[in-house]
N, C-alpha and C. Protein backbone atom coordinates (compact mmCIF):
# COMPACT_ATOMS: atom_id res chain seq x y z
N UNK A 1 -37.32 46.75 41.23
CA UNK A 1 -36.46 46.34 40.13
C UNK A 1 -35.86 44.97 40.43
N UNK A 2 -35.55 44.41 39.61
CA UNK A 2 -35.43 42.70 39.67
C UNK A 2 -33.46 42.47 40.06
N UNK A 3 -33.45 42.35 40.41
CA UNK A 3 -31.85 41.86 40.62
C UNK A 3 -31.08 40.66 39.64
N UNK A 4 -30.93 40.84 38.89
CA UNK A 4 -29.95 39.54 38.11
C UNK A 4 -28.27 39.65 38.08
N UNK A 5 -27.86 38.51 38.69
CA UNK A 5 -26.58 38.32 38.80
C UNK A 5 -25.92 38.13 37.29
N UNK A 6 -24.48 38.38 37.00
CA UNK A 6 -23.36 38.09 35.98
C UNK A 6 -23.13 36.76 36.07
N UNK A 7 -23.29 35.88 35.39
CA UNK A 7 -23.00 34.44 35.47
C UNK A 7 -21.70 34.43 35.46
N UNK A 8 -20.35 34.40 35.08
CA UNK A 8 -19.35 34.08 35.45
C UNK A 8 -18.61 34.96 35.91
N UNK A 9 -19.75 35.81 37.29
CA UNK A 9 -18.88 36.25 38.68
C UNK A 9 -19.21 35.38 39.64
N UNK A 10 -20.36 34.67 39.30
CA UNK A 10 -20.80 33.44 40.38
C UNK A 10 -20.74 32.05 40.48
N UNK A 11 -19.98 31.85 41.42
CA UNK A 11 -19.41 30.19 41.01
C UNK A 11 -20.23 29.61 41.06
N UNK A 12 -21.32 29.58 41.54
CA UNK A 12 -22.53 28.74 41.70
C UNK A 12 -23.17 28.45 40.49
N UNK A 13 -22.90 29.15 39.59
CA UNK A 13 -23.92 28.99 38.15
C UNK A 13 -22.79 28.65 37.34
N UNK A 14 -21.35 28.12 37.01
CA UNK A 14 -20.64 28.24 36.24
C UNK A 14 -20.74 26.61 35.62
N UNK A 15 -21.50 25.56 36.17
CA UNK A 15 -22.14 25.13 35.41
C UNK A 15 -23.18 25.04 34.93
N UNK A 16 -24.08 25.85 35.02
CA UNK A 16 -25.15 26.47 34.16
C UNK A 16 -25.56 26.90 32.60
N UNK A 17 -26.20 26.10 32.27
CA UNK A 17 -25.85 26.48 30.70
C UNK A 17 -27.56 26.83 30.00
N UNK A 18 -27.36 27.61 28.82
CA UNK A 18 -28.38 27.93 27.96
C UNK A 18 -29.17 26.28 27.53
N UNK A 19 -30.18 26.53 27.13
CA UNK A 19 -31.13 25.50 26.25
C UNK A 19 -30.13 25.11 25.14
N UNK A 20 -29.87 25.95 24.45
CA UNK A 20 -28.90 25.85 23.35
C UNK A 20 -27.41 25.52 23.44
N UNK A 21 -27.02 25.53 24.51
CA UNK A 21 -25.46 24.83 25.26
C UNK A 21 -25.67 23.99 25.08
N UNK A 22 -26.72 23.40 26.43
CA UNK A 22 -27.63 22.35 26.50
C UNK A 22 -27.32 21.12 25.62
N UNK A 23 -28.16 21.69 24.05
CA UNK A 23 -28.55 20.92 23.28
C UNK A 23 -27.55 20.87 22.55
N UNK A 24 -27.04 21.14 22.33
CA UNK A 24 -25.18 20.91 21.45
C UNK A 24 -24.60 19.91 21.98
N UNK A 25 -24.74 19.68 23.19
CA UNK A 25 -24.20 18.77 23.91
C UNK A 25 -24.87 17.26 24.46
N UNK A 26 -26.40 17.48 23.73
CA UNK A 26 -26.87 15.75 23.82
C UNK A 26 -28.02 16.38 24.98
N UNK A 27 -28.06 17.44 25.78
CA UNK A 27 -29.58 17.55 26.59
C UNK A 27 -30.49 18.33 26.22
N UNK A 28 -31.97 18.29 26.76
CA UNK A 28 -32.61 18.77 26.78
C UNK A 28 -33.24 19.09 28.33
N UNK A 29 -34.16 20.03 27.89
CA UNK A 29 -34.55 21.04 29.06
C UNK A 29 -35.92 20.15 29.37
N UNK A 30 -36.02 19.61 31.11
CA UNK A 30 -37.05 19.11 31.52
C UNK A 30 -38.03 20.10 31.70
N UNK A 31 -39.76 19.16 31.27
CA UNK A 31 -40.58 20.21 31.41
C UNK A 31 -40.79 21.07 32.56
N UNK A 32 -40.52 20.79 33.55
CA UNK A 32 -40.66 21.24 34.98
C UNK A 32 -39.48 22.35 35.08
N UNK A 33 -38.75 22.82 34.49
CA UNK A 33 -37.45 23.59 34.80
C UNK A 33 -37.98 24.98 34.36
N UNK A 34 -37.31 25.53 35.52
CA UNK A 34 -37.56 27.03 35.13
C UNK A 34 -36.51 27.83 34.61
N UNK A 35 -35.03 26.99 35.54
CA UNK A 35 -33.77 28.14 34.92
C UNK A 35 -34.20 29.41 35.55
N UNK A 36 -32.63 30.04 35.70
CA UNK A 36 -32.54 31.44 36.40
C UNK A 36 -31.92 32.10 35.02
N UNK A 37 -32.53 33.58 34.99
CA UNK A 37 -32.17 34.73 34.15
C UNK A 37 -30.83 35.37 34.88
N UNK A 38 -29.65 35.11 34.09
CA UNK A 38 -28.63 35.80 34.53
C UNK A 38 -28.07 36.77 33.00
N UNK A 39 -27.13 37.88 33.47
CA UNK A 39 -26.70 38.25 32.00
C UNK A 39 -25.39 37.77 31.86
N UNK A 40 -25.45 37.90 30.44
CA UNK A 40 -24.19 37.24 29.83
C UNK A 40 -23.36 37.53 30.12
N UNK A 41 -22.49 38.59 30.48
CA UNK A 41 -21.12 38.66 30.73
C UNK A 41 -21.50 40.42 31.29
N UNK A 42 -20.28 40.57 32.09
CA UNK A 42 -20.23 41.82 33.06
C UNK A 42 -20.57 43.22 32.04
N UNK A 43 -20.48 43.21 30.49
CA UNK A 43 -21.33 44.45 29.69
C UNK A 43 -23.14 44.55 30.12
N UNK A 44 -23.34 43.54 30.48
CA UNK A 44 -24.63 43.55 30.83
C UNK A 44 -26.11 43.73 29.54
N UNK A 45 -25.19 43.23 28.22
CA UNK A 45 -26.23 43.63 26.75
C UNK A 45 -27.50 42.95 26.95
N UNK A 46 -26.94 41.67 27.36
CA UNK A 46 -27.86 40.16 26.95
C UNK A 46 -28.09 39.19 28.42
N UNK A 47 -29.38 39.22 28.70
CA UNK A 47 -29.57 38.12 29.64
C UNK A 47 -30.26 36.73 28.99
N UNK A 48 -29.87 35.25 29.76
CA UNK A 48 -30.62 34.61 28.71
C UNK A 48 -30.89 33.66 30.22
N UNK A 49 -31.86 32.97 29.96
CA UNK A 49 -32.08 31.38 31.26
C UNK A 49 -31.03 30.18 30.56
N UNK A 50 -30.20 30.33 32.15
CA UNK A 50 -29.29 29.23 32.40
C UNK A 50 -29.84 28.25 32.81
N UNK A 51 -29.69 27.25 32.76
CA UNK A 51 -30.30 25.69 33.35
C UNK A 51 -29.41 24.87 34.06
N UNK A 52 -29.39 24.27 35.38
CA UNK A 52 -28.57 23.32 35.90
C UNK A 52 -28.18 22.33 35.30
N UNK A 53 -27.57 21.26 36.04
CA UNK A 53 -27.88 19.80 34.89
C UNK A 53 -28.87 19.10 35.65
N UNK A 54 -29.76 19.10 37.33
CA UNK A 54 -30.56 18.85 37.39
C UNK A 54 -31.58 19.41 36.73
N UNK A 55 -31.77 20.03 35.93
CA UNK A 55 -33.18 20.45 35.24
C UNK A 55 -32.85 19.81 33.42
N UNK A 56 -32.13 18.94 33.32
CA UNK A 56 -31.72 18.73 32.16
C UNK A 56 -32.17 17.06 31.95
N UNK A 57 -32.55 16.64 31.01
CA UNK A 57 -32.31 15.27 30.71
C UNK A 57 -31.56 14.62 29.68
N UNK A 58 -30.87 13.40 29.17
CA UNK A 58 -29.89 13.01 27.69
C UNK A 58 -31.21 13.17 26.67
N UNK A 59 -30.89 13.59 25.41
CA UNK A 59 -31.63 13.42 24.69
C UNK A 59 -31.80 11.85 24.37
N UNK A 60 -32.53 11.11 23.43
CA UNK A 60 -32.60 9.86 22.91
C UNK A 60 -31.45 10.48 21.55
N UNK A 61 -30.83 9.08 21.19
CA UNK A 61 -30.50 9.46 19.48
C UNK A 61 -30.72 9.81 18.42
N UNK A 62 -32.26 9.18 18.48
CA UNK A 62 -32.88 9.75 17.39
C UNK A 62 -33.32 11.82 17.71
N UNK A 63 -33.79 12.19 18.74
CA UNK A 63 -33.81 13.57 18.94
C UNK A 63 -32.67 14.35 19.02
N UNK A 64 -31.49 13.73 19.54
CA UNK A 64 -30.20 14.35 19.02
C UNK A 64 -29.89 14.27 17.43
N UNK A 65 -29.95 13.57 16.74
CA UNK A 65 -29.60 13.85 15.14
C UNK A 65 -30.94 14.43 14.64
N UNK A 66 -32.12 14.62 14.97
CA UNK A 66 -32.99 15.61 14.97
C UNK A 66 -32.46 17.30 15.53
N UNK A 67 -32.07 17.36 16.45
CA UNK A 67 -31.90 18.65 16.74
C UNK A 67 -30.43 18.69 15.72
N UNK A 68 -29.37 18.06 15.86
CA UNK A 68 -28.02 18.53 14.38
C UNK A 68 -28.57 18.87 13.44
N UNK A 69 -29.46 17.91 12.82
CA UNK A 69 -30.81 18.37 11.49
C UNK A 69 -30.96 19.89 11.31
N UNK A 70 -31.86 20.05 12.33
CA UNK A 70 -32.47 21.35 12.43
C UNK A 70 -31.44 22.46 12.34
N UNK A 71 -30.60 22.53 13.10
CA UNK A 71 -29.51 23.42 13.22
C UNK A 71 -28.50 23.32 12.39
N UNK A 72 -28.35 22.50 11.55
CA UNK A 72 -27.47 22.63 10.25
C UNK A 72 -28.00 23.12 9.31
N UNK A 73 -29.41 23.09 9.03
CA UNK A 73 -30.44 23.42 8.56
C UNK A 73 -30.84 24.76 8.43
N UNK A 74 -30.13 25.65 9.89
CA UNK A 74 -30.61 27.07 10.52
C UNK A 74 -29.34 27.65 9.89
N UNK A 75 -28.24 26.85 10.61
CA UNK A 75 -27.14 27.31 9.71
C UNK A 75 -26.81 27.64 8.58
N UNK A 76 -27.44 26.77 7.66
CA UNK A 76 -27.38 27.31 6.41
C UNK A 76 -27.85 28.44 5.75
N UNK A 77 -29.29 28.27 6.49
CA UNK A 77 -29.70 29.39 5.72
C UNK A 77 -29.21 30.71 6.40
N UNK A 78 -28.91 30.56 6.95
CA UNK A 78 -27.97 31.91 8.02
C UNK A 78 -27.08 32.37 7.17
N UNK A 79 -26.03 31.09 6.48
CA UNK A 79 -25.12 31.07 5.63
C UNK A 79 -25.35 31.60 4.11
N UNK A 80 -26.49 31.51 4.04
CA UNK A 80 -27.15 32.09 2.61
C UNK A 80 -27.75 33.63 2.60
N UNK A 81 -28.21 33.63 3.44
CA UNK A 81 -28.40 35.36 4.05
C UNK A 81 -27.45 35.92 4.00
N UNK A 82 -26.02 35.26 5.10
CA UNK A 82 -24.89 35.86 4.82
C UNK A 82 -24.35 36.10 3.22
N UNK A 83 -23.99 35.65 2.78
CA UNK A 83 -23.46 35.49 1.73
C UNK A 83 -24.28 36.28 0.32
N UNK A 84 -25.50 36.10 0.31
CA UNK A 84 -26.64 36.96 -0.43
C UNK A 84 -25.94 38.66 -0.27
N UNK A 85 -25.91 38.76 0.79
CA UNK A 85 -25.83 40.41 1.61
C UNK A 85 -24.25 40.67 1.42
N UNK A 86 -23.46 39.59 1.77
CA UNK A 86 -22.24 40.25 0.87
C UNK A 86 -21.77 39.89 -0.34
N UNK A 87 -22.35 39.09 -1.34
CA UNK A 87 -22.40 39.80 -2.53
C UNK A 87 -22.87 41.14 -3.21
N UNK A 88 -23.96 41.28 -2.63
CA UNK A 88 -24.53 42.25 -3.06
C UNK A 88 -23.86 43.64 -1.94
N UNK A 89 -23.49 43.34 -1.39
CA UNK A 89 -22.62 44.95 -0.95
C UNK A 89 -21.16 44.81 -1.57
N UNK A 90 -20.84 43.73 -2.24
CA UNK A 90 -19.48 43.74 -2.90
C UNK A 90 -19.68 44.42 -4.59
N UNK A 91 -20.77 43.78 -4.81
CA UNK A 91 -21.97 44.03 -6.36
C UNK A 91 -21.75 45.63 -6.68
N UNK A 92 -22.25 46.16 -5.34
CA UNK A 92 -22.43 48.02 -4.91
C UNK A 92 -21.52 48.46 -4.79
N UNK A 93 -20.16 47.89 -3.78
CA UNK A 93 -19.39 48.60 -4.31
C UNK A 93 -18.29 48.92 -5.79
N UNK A 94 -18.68 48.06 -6.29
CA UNK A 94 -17.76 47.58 -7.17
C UNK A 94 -18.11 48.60 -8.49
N UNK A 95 -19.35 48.93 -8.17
CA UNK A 95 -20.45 49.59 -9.14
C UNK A 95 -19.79 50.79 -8.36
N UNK A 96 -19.98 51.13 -7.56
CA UNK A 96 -19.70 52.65 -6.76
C UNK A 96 -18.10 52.99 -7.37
N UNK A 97 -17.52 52.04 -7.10
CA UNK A 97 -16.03 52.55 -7.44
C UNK A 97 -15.76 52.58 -9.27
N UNK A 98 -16.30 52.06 -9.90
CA UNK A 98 -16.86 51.98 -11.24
C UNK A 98 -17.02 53.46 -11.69
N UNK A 99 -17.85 53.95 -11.10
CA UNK A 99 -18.84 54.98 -11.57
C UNK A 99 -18.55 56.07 -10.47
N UNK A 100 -17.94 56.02 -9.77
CA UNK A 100 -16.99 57.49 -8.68
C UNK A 100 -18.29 58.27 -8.31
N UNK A 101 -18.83 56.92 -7.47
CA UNK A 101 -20.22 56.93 -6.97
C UNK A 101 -20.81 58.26 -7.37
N UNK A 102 -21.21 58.72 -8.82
CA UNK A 102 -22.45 59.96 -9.00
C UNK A 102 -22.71 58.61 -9.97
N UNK A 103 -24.29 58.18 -9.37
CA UNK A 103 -25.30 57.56 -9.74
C UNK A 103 -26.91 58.42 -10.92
N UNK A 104 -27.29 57.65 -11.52
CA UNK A 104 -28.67 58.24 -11.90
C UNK A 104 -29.38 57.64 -10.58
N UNK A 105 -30.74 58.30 -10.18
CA UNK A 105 -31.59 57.09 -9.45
C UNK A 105 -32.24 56.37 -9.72
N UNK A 106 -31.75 56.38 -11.22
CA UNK A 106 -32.79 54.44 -11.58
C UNK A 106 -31.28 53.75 -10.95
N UNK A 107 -29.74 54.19 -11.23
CA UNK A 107 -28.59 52.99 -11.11
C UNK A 107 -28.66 52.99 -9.22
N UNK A 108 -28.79 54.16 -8.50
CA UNK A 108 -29.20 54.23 -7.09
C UNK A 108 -29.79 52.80 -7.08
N UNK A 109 -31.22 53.14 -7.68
CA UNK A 109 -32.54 52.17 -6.99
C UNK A 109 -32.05 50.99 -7.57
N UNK A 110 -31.41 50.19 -9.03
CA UNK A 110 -31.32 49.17 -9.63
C UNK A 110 -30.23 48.49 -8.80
N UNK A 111 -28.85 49.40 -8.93
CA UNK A 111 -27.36 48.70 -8.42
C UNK A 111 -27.56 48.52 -6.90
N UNK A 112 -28.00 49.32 -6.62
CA UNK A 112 -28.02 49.83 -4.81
C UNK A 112 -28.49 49.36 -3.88
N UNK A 113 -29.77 48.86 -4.37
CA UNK A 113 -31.07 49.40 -3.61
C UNK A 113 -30.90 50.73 -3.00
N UNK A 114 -30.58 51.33 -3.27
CA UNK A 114 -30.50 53.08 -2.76
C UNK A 114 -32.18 54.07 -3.01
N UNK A 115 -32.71 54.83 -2.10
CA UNK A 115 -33.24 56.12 -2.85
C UNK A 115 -32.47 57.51 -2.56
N UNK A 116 -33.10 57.82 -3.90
CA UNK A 116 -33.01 59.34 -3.32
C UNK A 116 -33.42 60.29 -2.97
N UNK A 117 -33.28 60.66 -2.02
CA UNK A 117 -33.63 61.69 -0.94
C UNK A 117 -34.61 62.77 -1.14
N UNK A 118 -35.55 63.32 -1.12
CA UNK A 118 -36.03 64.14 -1.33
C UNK A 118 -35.32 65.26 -1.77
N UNK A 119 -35.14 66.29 -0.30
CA UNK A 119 -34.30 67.25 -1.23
C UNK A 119 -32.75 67.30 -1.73
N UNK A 120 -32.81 66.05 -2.37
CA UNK A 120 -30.77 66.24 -2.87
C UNK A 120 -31.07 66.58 -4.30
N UNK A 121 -29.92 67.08 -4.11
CA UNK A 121 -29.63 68.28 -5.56
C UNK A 121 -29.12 67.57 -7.00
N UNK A 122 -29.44 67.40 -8.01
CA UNK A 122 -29.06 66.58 -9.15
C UNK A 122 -27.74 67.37 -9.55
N UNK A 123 -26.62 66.56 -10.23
CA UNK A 123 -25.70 67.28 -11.21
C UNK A 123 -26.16 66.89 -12.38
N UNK A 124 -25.89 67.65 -13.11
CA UNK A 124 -26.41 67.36 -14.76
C UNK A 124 -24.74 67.19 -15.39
N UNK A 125 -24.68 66.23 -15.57
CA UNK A 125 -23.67 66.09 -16.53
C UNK A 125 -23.73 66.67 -18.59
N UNK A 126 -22.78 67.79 -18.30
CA UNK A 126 -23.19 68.48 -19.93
C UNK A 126 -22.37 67.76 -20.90
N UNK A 127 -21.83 66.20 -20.78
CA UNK A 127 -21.86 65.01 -21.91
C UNK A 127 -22.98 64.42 -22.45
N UNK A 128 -23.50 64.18 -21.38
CA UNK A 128 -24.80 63.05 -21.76
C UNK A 128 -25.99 63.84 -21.18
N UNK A 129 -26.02 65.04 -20.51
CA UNK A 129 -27.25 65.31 -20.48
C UNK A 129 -28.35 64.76 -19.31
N UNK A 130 -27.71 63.56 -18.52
CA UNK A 130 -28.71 62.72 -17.52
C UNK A 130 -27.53 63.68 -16.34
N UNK A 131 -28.69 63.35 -15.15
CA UNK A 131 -28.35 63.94 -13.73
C UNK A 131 -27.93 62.81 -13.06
N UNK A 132 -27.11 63.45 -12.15
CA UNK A 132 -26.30 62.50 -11.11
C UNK A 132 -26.80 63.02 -9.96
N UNK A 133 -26.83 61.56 -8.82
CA UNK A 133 -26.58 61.95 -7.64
C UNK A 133 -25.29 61.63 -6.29
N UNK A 134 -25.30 61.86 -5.67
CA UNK A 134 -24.00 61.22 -4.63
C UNK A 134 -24.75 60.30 -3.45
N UNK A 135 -23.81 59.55 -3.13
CA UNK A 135 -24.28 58.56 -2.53
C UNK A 135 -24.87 59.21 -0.76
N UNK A 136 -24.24 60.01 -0.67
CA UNK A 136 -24.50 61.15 0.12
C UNK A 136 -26.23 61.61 0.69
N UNK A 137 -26.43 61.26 -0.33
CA UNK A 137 -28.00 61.88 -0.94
C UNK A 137 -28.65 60.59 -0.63
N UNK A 138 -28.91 59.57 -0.94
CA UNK A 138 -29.41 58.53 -0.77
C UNK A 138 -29.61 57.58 0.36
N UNK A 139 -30.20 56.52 0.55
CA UNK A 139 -30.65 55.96 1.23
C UNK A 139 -31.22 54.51 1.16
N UNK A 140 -30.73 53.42 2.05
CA UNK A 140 -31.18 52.36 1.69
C UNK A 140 -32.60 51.63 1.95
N UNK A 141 -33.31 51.38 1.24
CA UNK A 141 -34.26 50.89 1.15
C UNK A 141 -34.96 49.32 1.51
N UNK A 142 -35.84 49.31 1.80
CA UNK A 142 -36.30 47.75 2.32
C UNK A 142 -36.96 47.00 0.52
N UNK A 143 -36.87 45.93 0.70
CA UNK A 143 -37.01 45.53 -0.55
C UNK A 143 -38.97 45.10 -0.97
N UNK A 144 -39.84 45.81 -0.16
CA UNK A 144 -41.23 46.32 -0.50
C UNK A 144 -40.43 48.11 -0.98
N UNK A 145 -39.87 48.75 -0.59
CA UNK A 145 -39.66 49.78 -1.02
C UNK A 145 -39.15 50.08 -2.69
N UNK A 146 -38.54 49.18 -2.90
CA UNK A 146 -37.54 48.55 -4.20
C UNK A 146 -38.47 48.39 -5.28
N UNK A 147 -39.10 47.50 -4.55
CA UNK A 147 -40.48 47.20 -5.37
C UNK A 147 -41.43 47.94 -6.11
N UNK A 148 -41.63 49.28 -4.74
CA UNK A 148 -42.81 49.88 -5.24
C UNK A 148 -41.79 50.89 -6.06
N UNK A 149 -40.80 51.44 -6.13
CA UNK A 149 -40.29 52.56 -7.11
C UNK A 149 -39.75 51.96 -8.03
N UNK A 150 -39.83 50.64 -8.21
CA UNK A 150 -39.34 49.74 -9.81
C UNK A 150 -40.44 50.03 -10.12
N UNK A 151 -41.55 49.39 -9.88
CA UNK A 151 -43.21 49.52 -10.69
C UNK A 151 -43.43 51.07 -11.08
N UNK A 152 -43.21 52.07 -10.00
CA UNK A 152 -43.19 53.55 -10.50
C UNK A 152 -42.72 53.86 -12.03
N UNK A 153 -41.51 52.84 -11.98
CA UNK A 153 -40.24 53.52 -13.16
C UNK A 153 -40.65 52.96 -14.28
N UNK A 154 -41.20 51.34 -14.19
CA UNK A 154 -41.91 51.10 -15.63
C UNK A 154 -42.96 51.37 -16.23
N UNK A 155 -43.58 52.00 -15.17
CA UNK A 155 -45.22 52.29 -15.55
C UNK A 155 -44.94 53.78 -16.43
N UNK A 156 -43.85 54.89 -15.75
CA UNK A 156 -43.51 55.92 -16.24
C UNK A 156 -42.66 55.46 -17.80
N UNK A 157 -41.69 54.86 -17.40
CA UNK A 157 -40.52 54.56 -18.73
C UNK A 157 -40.61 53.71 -19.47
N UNK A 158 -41.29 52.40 -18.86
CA UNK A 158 -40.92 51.23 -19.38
C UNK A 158 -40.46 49.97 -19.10
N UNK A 159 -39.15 49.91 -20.02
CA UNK A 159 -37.86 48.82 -19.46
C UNK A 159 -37.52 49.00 -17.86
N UNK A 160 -36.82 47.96 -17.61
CA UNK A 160 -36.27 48.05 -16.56
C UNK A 160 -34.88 47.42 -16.44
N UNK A 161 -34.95 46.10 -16.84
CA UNK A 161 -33.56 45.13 -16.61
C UNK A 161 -32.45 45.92 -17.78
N UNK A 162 -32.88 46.50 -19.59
CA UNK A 162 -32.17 47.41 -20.40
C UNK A 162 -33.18 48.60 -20.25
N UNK A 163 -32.63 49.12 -20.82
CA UNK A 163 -32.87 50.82 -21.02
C UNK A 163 -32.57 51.15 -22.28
N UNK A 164 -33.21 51.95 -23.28
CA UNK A 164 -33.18 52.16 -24.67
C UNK A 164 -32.31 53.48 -24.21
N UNK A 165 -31.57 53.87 -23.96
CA UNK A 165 -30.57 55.29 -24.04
C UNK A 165 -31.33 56.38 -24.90
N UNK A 166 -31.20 55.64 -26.45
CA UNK A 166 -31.12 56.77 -27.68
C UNK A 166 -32.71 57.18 -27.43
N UNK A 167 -34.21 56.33 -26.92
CA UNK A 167 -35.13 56.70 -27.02
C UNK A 167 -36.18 56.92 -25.80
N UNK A 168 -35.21 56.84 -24.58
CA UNK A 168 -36.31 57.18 -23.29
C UNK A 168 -36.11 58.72 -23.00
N UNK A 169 -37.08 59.04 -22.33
CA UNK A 169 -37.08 60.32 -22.00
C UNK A 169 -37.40 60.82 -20.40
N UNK A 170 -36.24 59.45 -19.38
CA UNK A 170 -35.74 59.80 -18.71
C UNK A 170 -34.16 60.03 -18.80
N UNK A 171 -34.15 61.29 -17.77
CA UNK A 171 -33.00 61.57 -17.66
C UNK A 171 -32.30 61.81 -16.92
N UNK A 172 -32.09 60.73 -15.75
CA UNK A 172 -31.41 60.60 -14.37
C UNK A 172 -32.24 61.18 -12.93
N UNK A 173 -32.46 61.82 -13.27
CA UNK A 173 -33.81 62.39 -12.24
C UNK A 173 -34.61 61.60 -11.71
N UNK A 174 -35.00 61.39 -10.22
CA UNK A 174 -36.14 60.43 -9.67
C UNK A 174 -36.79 60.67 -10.29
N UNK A 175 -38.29 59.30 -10.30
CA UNK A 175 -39.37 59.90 -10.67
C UNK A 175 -40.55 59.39 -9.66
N UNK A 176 -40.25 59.10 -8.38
CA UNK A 176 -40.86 59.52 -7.40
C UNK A 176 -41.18 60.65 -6.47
């Protein structure tokens, strides 16, 4: 079994830094460098290769505002992922608290991305006649999954983005 030290229990490595320290700071990693694998901190989750500053060289200027480029670049879209994912769990809940989360599973699969579960039990609401489910019951889905039980639902019903109420002849019930 390999032995790797905690980098900041060892003074010897405490200037030691990641590729990505590194490069925040104007260096890059010479081709010849190997860097030692230490883990990140005494939880022991994450090990990554530290680099001396002999194994380091200055970047030029132009490859430093190349690498800010890139990484403002990474950032963003990091920032757009973020932000995508909590709208849309703000979207869900907002819909959940709306509707005292008993869903149909077209509003599951549409509002949610939710499915539902094989064996969960429908309520039939005796107003309207369509079945509910609880969020309980459901499950989140990858968005090839989304996909393939939207195509299910129009090929069976129809619409998708409206819904004719007075003339479909679904009625809250999967139809996967």
């Amino acid at each position: 079994m390999k032995h790797i030290k905690v980098k900041n229990y060892h003074e010897e490595y405490k200037d030691y830094k990641t590729e990505k320290q590194w490069a925040k700071i104007g260096f890059k990693i010479k081709d010849n460098a190997t860097g030692v694998e230490l883990w990140q901190n005494q939880f022991c989750n994450s090990t990554f290769i530290y680099y001396s500053e002999n194994e380091v060289v200055k970047m030029s200027d132009s490859e430093f505002e190349l690498y800010k480029k890139e990484r403002n670049k990474e950032n963003y879209e990091k920032y757009k992922i973020r932000k995508k994912e909590k709208e849309k769990e703000e979207k869900r809940e907002a819909y959940l608290k709306a509707y005292n989360t008993l869903l149909t599973s077209w509003q599951w699969l549409y509002h949610c991305h939710r499915e539902v579960l094989e064996n969960a039990e429908p309520i039939l609401n005796d107003d309207n006649n369509f079945y509910y489910y609880r969020e309980t019951e459901t499950i989140e889905i990858s968005e090839e999954r989304f996909e393939e039980l939207k195509l299910m639902y129009v090929e069976k019903y129809g619409g998708w983005e409206k819904i004719d109420l007075e003339n479909t002849i679904y009625n809250g019930k999967k139809w996967y």
